[in-house]
Amino acid sequence: MAGERIFTRDFTLDTIISFCCSLNYFTLLINITGFASLEFGADPAAGGTAAGIYVIGGLISRVLIGKYVELIGRKKLLIAGLALALVMSASYFLVTSMLMLYAVRFVHGMAYGLSSTCTSDIVAKLVPPGRRGEGLGYFFLSITFACAIGPLLGMTLGASEDYDAVFTVGLVMYTIALLLALAIRVPEETLTEEQAAEARSFRPSSLFQRSALPLAMTVMVFYFAYSGVLSFISDYAEEIGMVEAATYFYLAVAAGTLVSRIYAGRIYDAKGPNAVMLPAYLGFMVGMAIFATTSSAALFLASGFVIGIGVSIVFSICQSIVVSKSPPRRYGVTTSTFSALNDLGTGVGPTVLGVLITAVGYRYMYLTCVFVAFVSLLMYWFIHGRRYGGMPGREIRQESD
């Protein structure tokens, strides 16, 4: 197994494409509410809608378009998604109203959802099955580095209210991604007439991969808890006097993610998911508890490091499991199912947790997120960990459609 190559030419190109898309996502995420407020006098609710409607667009595209990945072709859809994202990146310069901003954000989210579904599907085909956990871990470092660089770049540009520069980042990133997509060589599926007819239909089985749903819902609950950090860290840091430390928080998260992805995939492939998932859940809950209660900048950043380890392992290992259980011709539907439910947790979480903040405050909201993460742990245990947690990742086999 160790002799099977992960870092091929096309794996590297796909990873860079993913990085470019994710960097633009995080750079924009930091700034879109500020842009809406400065240009159109939008209140926080309207600015939040401009941020959240992007996720909704991505969710819809994953569900409706993911099933066409094998039917139309991975490379064709990747190029289409990147081209549309490039057009939408240019459209920000032309926005003249909040309604137009909502429309651009929604379509941009759809383009991002399509592009990211394709890159995840492509890498699932490129990575050797016996090293899938390790390979996907390396691939998702593209998002890790984007998560570290994007917010810093976004905050730097946003501090001077240079939103034209923010939008230019998107133009540059998607231009690079599109050029690389034209050069990538992608394995494609040959479907039978029956399989093609199923892909064209709109039955639930054509939109979702059944074997992926249980663990996808587990990650949805987990990301519901994590969304509290993603959405409210700036306001929380201001309330507890950690504004300067918060600037480096995502670097700490990225460092934790980097460390975990160096070893977690290999352990999963060799010893099974429980060897990494149970410590990851425990670390995430401890990190969230520290995050919710600390008054120390050092502990604040340490919590980010531990949270980063937990988030990266839970996401990448669960995705490795659901891909391994899926027939190769259903990889597109599988990754779209998994990512769509992840988006749902990330999108719904801030709304529900925002209401909770008004009732109990930030600290108790984050402590509640510890309990939500524990619920996700129980789901993982009863869905997969109790029976299959000791099975090496390389031995997981596909289930029936």
Short mmCIF file of C-alpha atoms in Angstrom, two decimals:
data_model
loop_
_atom_site.label_atom_id
_atom_site.label_comp_id
_atom_site.label_asym_id
_atom_site.label_seq_id
_atom_site.Cartn_x
_atom_site.Cartn_y
_atom_site.Cartn_z
CA MET A 1 0.00 0.00 0.00
CA ALA A 2 2.82 2.40 0.88
CA GLY A 3 4.09 2.16 -2.71
CA GLU A 4 0.89 3.60 -4.17
CA ARG A 5 1.52 7.23 -5.09
CA ILE A 6 -0.65 10.01 -3.70
CA PHE A 7 1.17 13.10 -4.98
CA THR A 8 0.62 12.70 -8.70
CA ARG A 9 0.49 15.61 -11.16
CA ASP A 10 -3.30 15.64 -11.25
CA PHE A 11 -3.67 15.27 -7.47
CA THR A 12 -1.47 18.35 -7.05
CA LEU A 13 -3.44 20.35 -9.64
CA ASP A 14 -6.75 19.40 -8.01
CA THR A 15 -5.43 20.41 -4.58
CA ILE A 16 -4.26 23.82 -5.87
CA ILE A 17 -7.66 24.40 -7.51
CA SER A 18 -9.35 23.63 -4.19
CA PHE A 19 -7.01 26.06 -2.42
CA CYS A 20 -7.80 28.87 -4.88
CA CYS A 21 -11.56 28.41 -4.46
CA SER A 22 -11.34 28.18 -0.67
CA LEU A 23 -9.02 31.19 -0.33
CA ASN A 24 -11.54 33.37 -2.13
CA TYR A 25 -14.36 31.95 0.01
CA PHE A 26 -12.67 32.85 3.31
CA THR A 27 -11.40 36.23 2.09
CA LEU A 28 -14.93 37.23 1.05
CA LEU A 29 -16.58 35.75 4.14
CA ILE A 30 -14.68 38.11 6.41
CA ASN A 31 -15.65 41.19 4.39
CA ILE A 32 -19.10 40.81 2.88
CA THR A 33 -21.01 42.20 5.87
CA GLY A 34 -18.66 45.20 6.06
CA PHE A 35 -19.07 45.83 2.33
CA ALA A 36 -22.87 45.69 2.63
CA SER A 37 -22.80 48.09 5.57
CA LEU A 38 -20.44 50.59 3.92
CA GLU A 39 -21.99 50.60 0.45
CA PHE A 40 -25.68 50.18 1.24
CA GLY A 41 -26.04 50.99 4.95
CA ALA A 42 -27.10 47.41 5.65
CA ASP A 43 -27.81 46.44 9.26
CA PRO A 44 -26.22 43.28 10.74
CA ALA A 45 -29.25 41.14 9.84
CA ALA A 46 -29.13 42.17 6.17
CA GLY A 47 -25.35 41.75 6.08
CA GLY A 48 -25.69 38.33 7.66
CA THR A 49 -28.21 37.37 5.01
CA ALA A 50 -25.73 38.39 2.31
CA ALA A 51 -23.20 36.06 3.93
CA GLY A 52 -25.62 33.19 4.54
CA ILE A 53 -27.32 33.16 1.14
CA TYR A 54 -23.98 32.05 -0.34
CA VAL A 55 -24.20 28.86 1.75
CA ILE A 56 -27.78 28.30 0.60
CA GLY A 57 -26.69 28.59 -3.03
CA GLY A 58 -23.92 26.08 -2.42
CA LEU A 59 -26.30 23.69 -0.68
CA ILE A 60 -28.78 23.76 -3.56
CA SER A 61 -26.13 23.22 -6.21
CA ARG A 62 -24.61 20.28 -4.33
CA VAL A 63 -27.99 18.55 -4.10
CA LEU A 64 -29.27 19.27 -7.61
CA ILE A 65 -26.07 19.20 -9.65
CA GLY A 66 -23.92 16.69 -7.78
CA LYS A 67 -25.75 13.77 -9.40
CA TYR A 68 -24.69 14.97 -12.86
CA VAL A 69 -20.95 14.73 -12.14
CA GLU A 70 -20.65 11.20 -13.52
CA LEU A 71 -23.28 11.76 -16.22
CA ILE A 72 -21.83 14.94 -17.77
CA GLY A 73 -18.23 14.48 -16.68
CA ARG A 74 -16.14 15.66 -13.74
CA LYS A 75 -13.85 17.91 -15.76
CA LYS A 76 -16.63 19.56 -17.77
CA LEU A 77 -18.62 20.43 -14.65
CA LEU A 78 -15.51 21.63 -12.82
CA ILE A 79 -14.68 24.00 -15.68
CA ALA A 80 -18.30 25.18 -15.82
CA GLY A 81 -18.37 25.85 -12.07
CA LEU A 82 -15.07 27.73 -12.11
CA ALA A 83 -16.07 29.79 -15.15
CA LEU A 84 -19.35 30.79 -13.47
CA ALA A 85 -17.48 31.64 -10.25
CA LEU A 86 -15.09 33.84 -12.25
CA VAL A 87 -18.01 35.72 -13.79
CA MET A 88 -19.61 36.16 -10.36
CA SER A 89 -16.32 37.43 -8.92
CA ALA A 90 -16.32 40.15 -11.58
CA SER A 91 -19.99 40.91 -10.84
CA TYR A 92 -19.19 42.24 -7.35
CA PHE A 93 -17.73 45.33 -9.01
CA LEU A 94 -21.12 46.02 -10.63
CA VAL A 95 -23.37 45.57 -7.57
CA THR A 96 -25.57 48.63 -6.97
CA SER A 97 -28.11 47.38 -4.41
CA MET A 98 -28.61 44.84 -1.65
CA LEU A 99 -30.99 42.87 -3.85
CA MET A 100 -28.32 42.62 -6.53
CA LEU A 101 -25.76 41.62 -3.90
CA TYR A 102 -28.06 38.83 -2.70
CA ALA A 103 -28.40 37.56 -6.28
CA VAL A 104 -24.64 37.63 -6.92
CA ARG A 105 -23.92 35.91 -3.61
CA PHE A 106 -26.52 33.20 -4.27
CA VAL A 107 -25.22 32.35 -7.76
CA HIS A 108 -21.61 32.60 -6.56
CA GLY A 109 -22.46 30.12 -3.82
CA MET A 110 -23.93 27.75 -6.40
CA ALA A 111 -20.75 28.02 -8.48
CA TYR A 112 -18.57 27.37 -5.42
CA GLY A 113 -20.72 24.41 -4.39
CA LEU A 114 -20.38 22.88 -7.86
CA SER A 115 -16.63 23.50 -8.06
CA SER A 116 -15.88 22.13 -4.59
CA THR A 117 -18.07 19.07 -5.19
CA CYS A 118 -16.11 18.35 -8.37
CA THR A 119 -12.68 18.78 -6.75
CA SER A 120 -13.66 16.45 -3.88
CA ASP A 121 -15.09 13.91 -6.33
CA ILE A 122 -11.99 14.07 -8.52
CA VAL A 123 -9.60 13.52 -5.63
CA ALA A 124 -11.64 10.52 -4.48
CA LYS A 125 -10.90 8.95 -7.87
CA LEU A 126 -7.23 9.94 -7.90
CA VAL A 127 -6.23 8.71 -4.42
CA PRO A 128 -5.34 5.00 -4.10
CA PRO A 129 -8.16 3.24 -2.16
CA GLY A 130 -5.69 1.75 0.32
CA ARG A 131 -4.40 5.23 1.24
CA ARG A 132 -7.69 7.13 1.00
CA GLY A 133 -7.65 8.48 4.55
CA GLU A 134 -4.09 9.76 4.18
CA GLY A 135 -4.69 11.12 0.68
CA LEU A 136 -7.88 13.00 1.54
CA GLY A 137 -6.15 14.39 4.61
CA TYR A 138 -3.42 15.88 2.42
CA PHE A 139 -6.00 17.17 -0.06
CA PHE A 140 -7.97 18.97 2.64
CA LEU A 141 -4.82 20.82 3.64
CA SER A 142 -5.79 23.06 0.73
CA ILE A 143 -8.75 24.24 2.80
CA THR A 144 -6.60 24.40 5.94
CA PHE A 145 -4.10 26.80 4.38
CA ALA A 146 -6.91 28.82 2.80
CA CYS A 147 -8.60 29.05 6.20
CA ALA A 148 -5.38 30.46 7.67
CA ILE A 149 -4.45 32.86 4.86
CA GLY A 150 -7.94 33.96 3.75
CA PRO A 151 -9.14 35.55 7.00
CA LEU A 152 -5.79 37.31 7.53
CA LEU A 153 -5.81 38.62 3.97
CA GLY A 154 -9.45 39.57 4.29
CA MET A 155 -8.97 41.40 7.58
CA THR A 156 -5.94 43.26 6.19
CA LEU A 157 -7.81 44.46 3.10
CA GLY A 158 -11.05 45.04 5.00
CA ALA A 159 -9.35 47.19 7.63
CA SER A 160 -8.67 49.81 4.96
CA GLU A 161 -12.12 49.22 3.40
CA ASP A 162 -10.42 48.37 0.10
CA TYR A 163 -13.18 46.08 -1.14
CA ASP A 164 -12.09 46.36 -4.77
CA ALA A 165 -8.90 44.59 -3.71
CA VAL A 166 -10.98 41.94 -1.93
CA PHE A 167 -12.95 41.25 -5.10
CA THR A 168 -9.76 41.24 -7.17
CA VAL A 169 -8.53 38.32 -5.06
CA GLY A 170 -11.48 36.33 -6.38
CA LEU A 171 -10.70 37.23 -9.98
CA VAL A 172 -7.08 36.16 -9.61
CA MET A 173 -7.84 32.93 -7.74
CA TYR A 174 -10.55 31.75 -10.11
CA THR A 175 -8.46 32.63 -13.18
CA ILE A 176 -5.64 30.45 -11.85
CA ALA A 177 -8.08 27.67 -10.91
CA LEU A 178 -9.72 27.71 -14.35
CA LEU A 179 -6.39 27.51 -16.17
CA LEU A 180 -5.33 24.56 -14.00
CA ALA A 181 -8.69 22.84 -14.55
CA LEU A 182 -8.12 22.97 -18.30
CA ALA A 183 -4.84 21.10 -17.80
CA ILE A 184 -5.98 18.45 -15.31
CA ARG A 185 -6.54 14.85 -16.42
CA VAL A 186 -9.62 13.42 -14.76
CA PRO A 187 -10.78 9.77 -14.61
CA GLU A 188 -14.36 9.58 -15.90
CA GLU A 189 -17.06 6.94 -15.50
CA THR A 190 -18.80 5.02 -18.29
CA LEU A 191 -22.42 4.55 -17.26
CA THR A 192 -24.81 1.94 -18.54
CA GLU A 193 -28.11 3.12 -20.01
CA GLU A 194 -29.87 2.14 -16.79
CA GLN A 195 -27.37 4.05 -14.65
CA ALA A 196 -27.58 7.11 -16.92
CA ALA A 197 -31.38 7.06 -16.74
CA GLU A 198 -31.19 6.93 -12.95
CA ALA A 199 -28.79 9.90 -12.91
CA ARG A 200 -31.21 11.94 -15.04
CA SER A 201 -34.15 11.24 -12.76
CA PHE A 202 -35.12 13.24 -9.69
CA ARG A 203 -35.87 10.35 -7.40
CA PRO A 204 -34.36 10.70 -3.91
CA SER A 205 -31.89 7.93 -4.74
CA SER A 206 -30.49 10.03 -7.60
CA LEU A 207 -30.07 13.12 -5.41
CA PHE A 208 -28.60 11.52 -2.28
CA GLN A 209 -26.32 8.60 -1.55
CA ARG A 210 -28.14 6.55 1.06
CA SER A 211 -25.01 5.01 2.58
CA ALA A 212 -23.58 8.51 3.18
CA LEU A 213 -26.58 9.97 5.01
CA PRO A 214 -26.00 8.66 8.58
CA LEU A 215 -22.42 9.93 8.89
CA ALA A 216 -23.27 13.06 6.91
CA MET A 217 -25.94 13.87 9.51
CA THR A 218 -23.38 13.20 12.23
CA VAL A 219 -21.04 15.79 10.71
CA MET A 220 -23.98 18.17 10.20
CA VAL A 221 -24.61 18.17 13.95
CA PHE A 222 -20.89 18.58 14.62
CA TYR A 223 -20.62 21.57 12.28
CA PHE A 224 -23.71 23.08 13.87
CA ALA A 225 -21.58 23.32 17.02
CA TYR A 226 -18.50 24.58 15.17
CA SER A 227 -20.53 27.26 13.36
CA GLY A 228 -20.70 29.18 16.62
CA VAL A 229 -16.95 29.72 16.40
CA LEU A 230 -17.01 30.57 12.70
CA SER A 231 -19.81 33.11 12.97
CA PHE A 232 -19.43 34.87 16.30
CA ILE A 233 -15.74 34.87 17.17
CA SER A 234 -15.26 38.59 16.37
CA ASP A 235 -18.10 39.76 18.62
CA TYR A 236 -17.18 37.26 21.33
CA ALA A 237 -13.52 38.32 21.28
CA GLU A 238 -14.54 41.95 21.63
CA GLU A 239 -16.78 41.15 24.58
CA ILE A 240 -14.05 39.27 26.49
CA GLY A 241 -11.19 41.59 25.48
CA MET A 242 -9.42 39.15 23.13
CA VAL A 243 -9.56 41.15 19.90
CA GLU A 244 -5.81 40.95 19.27
CA ALA A 245 -5.67 37.24 20.06
CA ALA A 246 -8.65 36.62 17.78
CA THR A 247 -6.59 37.93 14.86
CA TYR A 248 -4.36 34.87 15.22
CA PHE A 249 -7.08 32.40 16.20
CA TYR A 250 -7.48 30.92 12.73
CA LEU A 251 -3.72 30.49 12.44
CA ALA A 252 -3.95 28.36 15.58
CA VAL A 253 -6.86 26.41 14.07
CA ALA A 254 -4.88 25.91 10.86
CA ALA A 255 -1.82 24.74 12.81
CA GLY A 256 -3.93 22.15 14.63
CA THR A 257 -5.45 21.03 11.35
CA LEU A 258 -2.02 20.72 9.73
CA VAL A 259 -0.66 18.62 12.59
CA SER A 260 -3.67 16.30 12.58
CA ARG A 261 -3.64 15.71 8.83
CA ILE A 262 -0.01 14.67 8.88
CA TYR A 263 -0.78 11.61 10.99
CA ALA A 264 -4.56 11.06 11.27
CA GLY A 265 -5.10 9.64 7.79
CA ARG A 266 -2.30 7.11 8.16
CA ILE A 267 -3.62 5.95 11.54
CA TYR A 268 -7.14 5.64 10.12
CA ASP A 269 -5.94 3.60 7.14
CA ALA A 270 -3.94 1.26 9.41
CA LYS A 271 -5.96 1.03 12.65
CA GLY A 272 -9.47 2.25 11.91
CA PRO A 273 -11.47 5.40 12.65
CA ASN A 274 -11.90 5.03 16.42
CA ALA A 275 -8.16 5.45 16.94
CA VAL A 276 -8.43 9.04 15.72
CA MET A 277 -12.13 9.95 15.94
CA LEU A 278 -12.60 9.42 19.68
CA PRO A 279 -9.56 11.56 20.65
CA ALA A 280 -10.66 14.16 18.07
CA TYR A 281 -14.13 14.48 19.58
CA LEU A 282 -12.70 14.65 23.10
CA GLY A 283 -10.18 17.29 22.05
CA PHE A 284 -12.84 19.38 20.31
CA MET A 285 -15.11 19.35 23.36
CA VAL A 286 -12.25 20.26 25.70
CA GLY A 287 -11.14 23.00 23.30
CA MET A 288 -14.66 24.43 23.10
CA ALA A 289 -14.97 24.39 26.89
CA ILE A 290 -11.69 26.30 27.21
CA PHE A 291 -12.78 28.70 24.46
CA ALA A 292 -16.02 29.36 26.34
CA THR A 293 -14.48 30.03 29.75
CA THR A 294 -10.93 31.36 29.38
CA SER A 295 -9.72 34.87 30.08
CA SER A 296 -6.16 34.09 28.95
CA ALA A 297 -4.94 34.91 25.44
CA ALA A 298 -2.60 31.91 25.52
CA LEU A 299 -5.43 29.52 26.40
CA PHE A 300 -7.68 31.21 23.85
CA LEU A 301 -5.19 30.40 21.09
CA ALA A 302 -4.49 26.93 22.52
CA SER A 303 -8.20 26.18 22.31
CA GLY A 304 -8.08 27.12 18.63
CA PHE A 305 -5.25 24.65 18.06
CA VAL A 306 -7.18 21.81 19.73
CA ILE A 307 -10.45 22.74 18.01
CA GLY A 308 -8.61 22.68 14.66
CA ILE A 309 -7.40 19.14 15.33
CA GLY A 310 -10.92 17.98 16.15
CA VAL A 311 -12.63 19.63 13.20
CA SER A 312 -10.13 18.40 10.62
CA ILE A 313 -10.23 14.79 11.81
CA VAL A 314 -14.01 14.50 12.15
CA PHE A 315 -14.61 15.97 8.69
CA SER A 316 -11.89 14.19 6.72
CA ILE A 317 -12.29 10.76 8.35
CA CYS A 318 -16.08 10.73 8.00
CA GLN A 319 -15.74 11.72 4.35
CA SER A 320 -13.18 8.97 3.83
CA ILE A 321 -15.61 6.43 5.29
CA VAL A 322 -18.60 7.47 3.17
CA VAL A 323 -16.52 7.56 -0.03
CA SER A 324 -15.11 4.09 0.69
CA LYS A 325 -18.65 2.75 1.13
CA SER A 326 -19.82 4.28 -2.15
CA PRO A 327 -19.62 2.74 -5.64
CA PRO A 328 -17.12 4.72 -7.76
CA ARG A 329 -19.83 5.85 -10.18
CA ARG A 330 -21.66 7.44 -7.21
CA TYR A 331 -18.71 9.43 -5.85
CA GLY A 332 -20.23 12.69 -7.13
CA VAL A 333 -23.55 12.09 -5.38
CA THR A 334 -21.75 10.88 -2.26
CA THR A 335 -19.54 13.95 -1.91
CA SER A 336 -22.46 16.28 -2.68
CA THR A 337 -24.63 14.52 -0.05
CA PHE A 338 -21.88 14.80 2.54
CA SER A 339 -21.05 18.42 1.77
CA ALA A 340 -24.69 19.51 1.51
CA LEU A 341 -25.50 18.34 5.03
CA ASN A 342 -22.27 19.91 6.28
CA ASP A 343 -23.40 23.19 4.67
CA LEU A 344 -26.81 22.80 6.30
CA GLY A 345 -25.28 22.54 9.76
CA THR A 346 -22.99 25.48 9.09
CA GLY A 347 -25.86 27.55 7.69
CA VAL A 348 -28.57 26.81 10.28
CA GLY A 349 -26.23 26.93 13.28
CA PRO A 350 -25.62 30.70 13.38
CA THR A 351 -29.35 31.47 13.26
CA VAL A 352 -30.23 29.15 16.15
CA LEU A 353 -27.13 29.97 18.18
CA GLY A 354 -27.69 33.69 17.60
CA VAL A 355 -31.08 33.39 19.30
CA LEU A 356 -29.40 31.47 22.14
CA ILE A 357 -26.85 34.27 22.57
CA THR A 358 -29.60 36.80 23.20
CA ALA A 359 -30.98 34.53 25.92
CA VAL A 360 -27.87 33.31 27.76
CA GLY A 361 -24.84 35.15 26.31
CA TYR A 362 -21.78 33.99 24.41
CA ARG A 363 -20.10 31.85 27.06
CA TYR A 364 -23.14 29.70 27.79
CA MET A 365 -23.85 29.43 24.07
CA TYR A 366 -20.39 27.96 23.52
CA LEU A 367 -20.84 25.59 26.46
CA THR A 368 -24.06 24.45 24.82
CA CYS A 369 -22.01 23.71 21.71
CA VAL A 370 -19.93 21.28 23.79
CA PHE A 371 -23.12 19.33 24.48
CA VAL A 372 -24.08 19.44 20.78
CA ALA A 373 -20.66 18.00 19.89
CA PHE A 374 -21.25 15.23 22.44
CA VAL A 375 -24.52 14.39 20.68
CA SER A 376 -22.55 14.11 17.42
CA LEU A 377 -20.08 11.79 19.15
CA LEU A 378 -22.94 9.52 20.27
CA MET A 379 -24.28 9.49 16.72
CA TYR A 380 -20.88 8.48 15.36
CA TRP A 381 -20.52 5.75 17.96
CA PHE A 382 -23.86 4.09 17.32
CA ILE A 383 -23.77 4.58 13.53
CA HIS A 384 -20.22 3.40 12.88
CA GLY A 385 -17.78 3.38 15.77
CA ARG A 386 -19.32 0.63 17.91
CA ARG A 387 -19.28 -2.02 15.14
CA TYR A 388 -16.64 -0.86 12.68
CA GLY A 389 -14.42 1.50 14.63
CA GLY A 390 -11.53 -0.96 14.72
CA MET A 391 -11.65 -1.81 11.01
CA PRO A 392 -8.66 -0.31 9.15
CA GLY A 393 -9.76 2.31 6.66
CA ARG A 394 -8.11 0.48 3.77
CA GLU A 395 -10.42 -2.51 4.44
CA ILE A 396 -13.73 -0.62 4.27
CA ARG A 397 -15.71 -1.80 1.27
CA GLN A 398 -18.56 -0.30 -0.69
CA GLU A 399 -22.15 -1.01 0.21
CA SER A 400 -24.93 -1.65 -2.26
CA ASP A 401 -26.51 1.40 -3.94
#
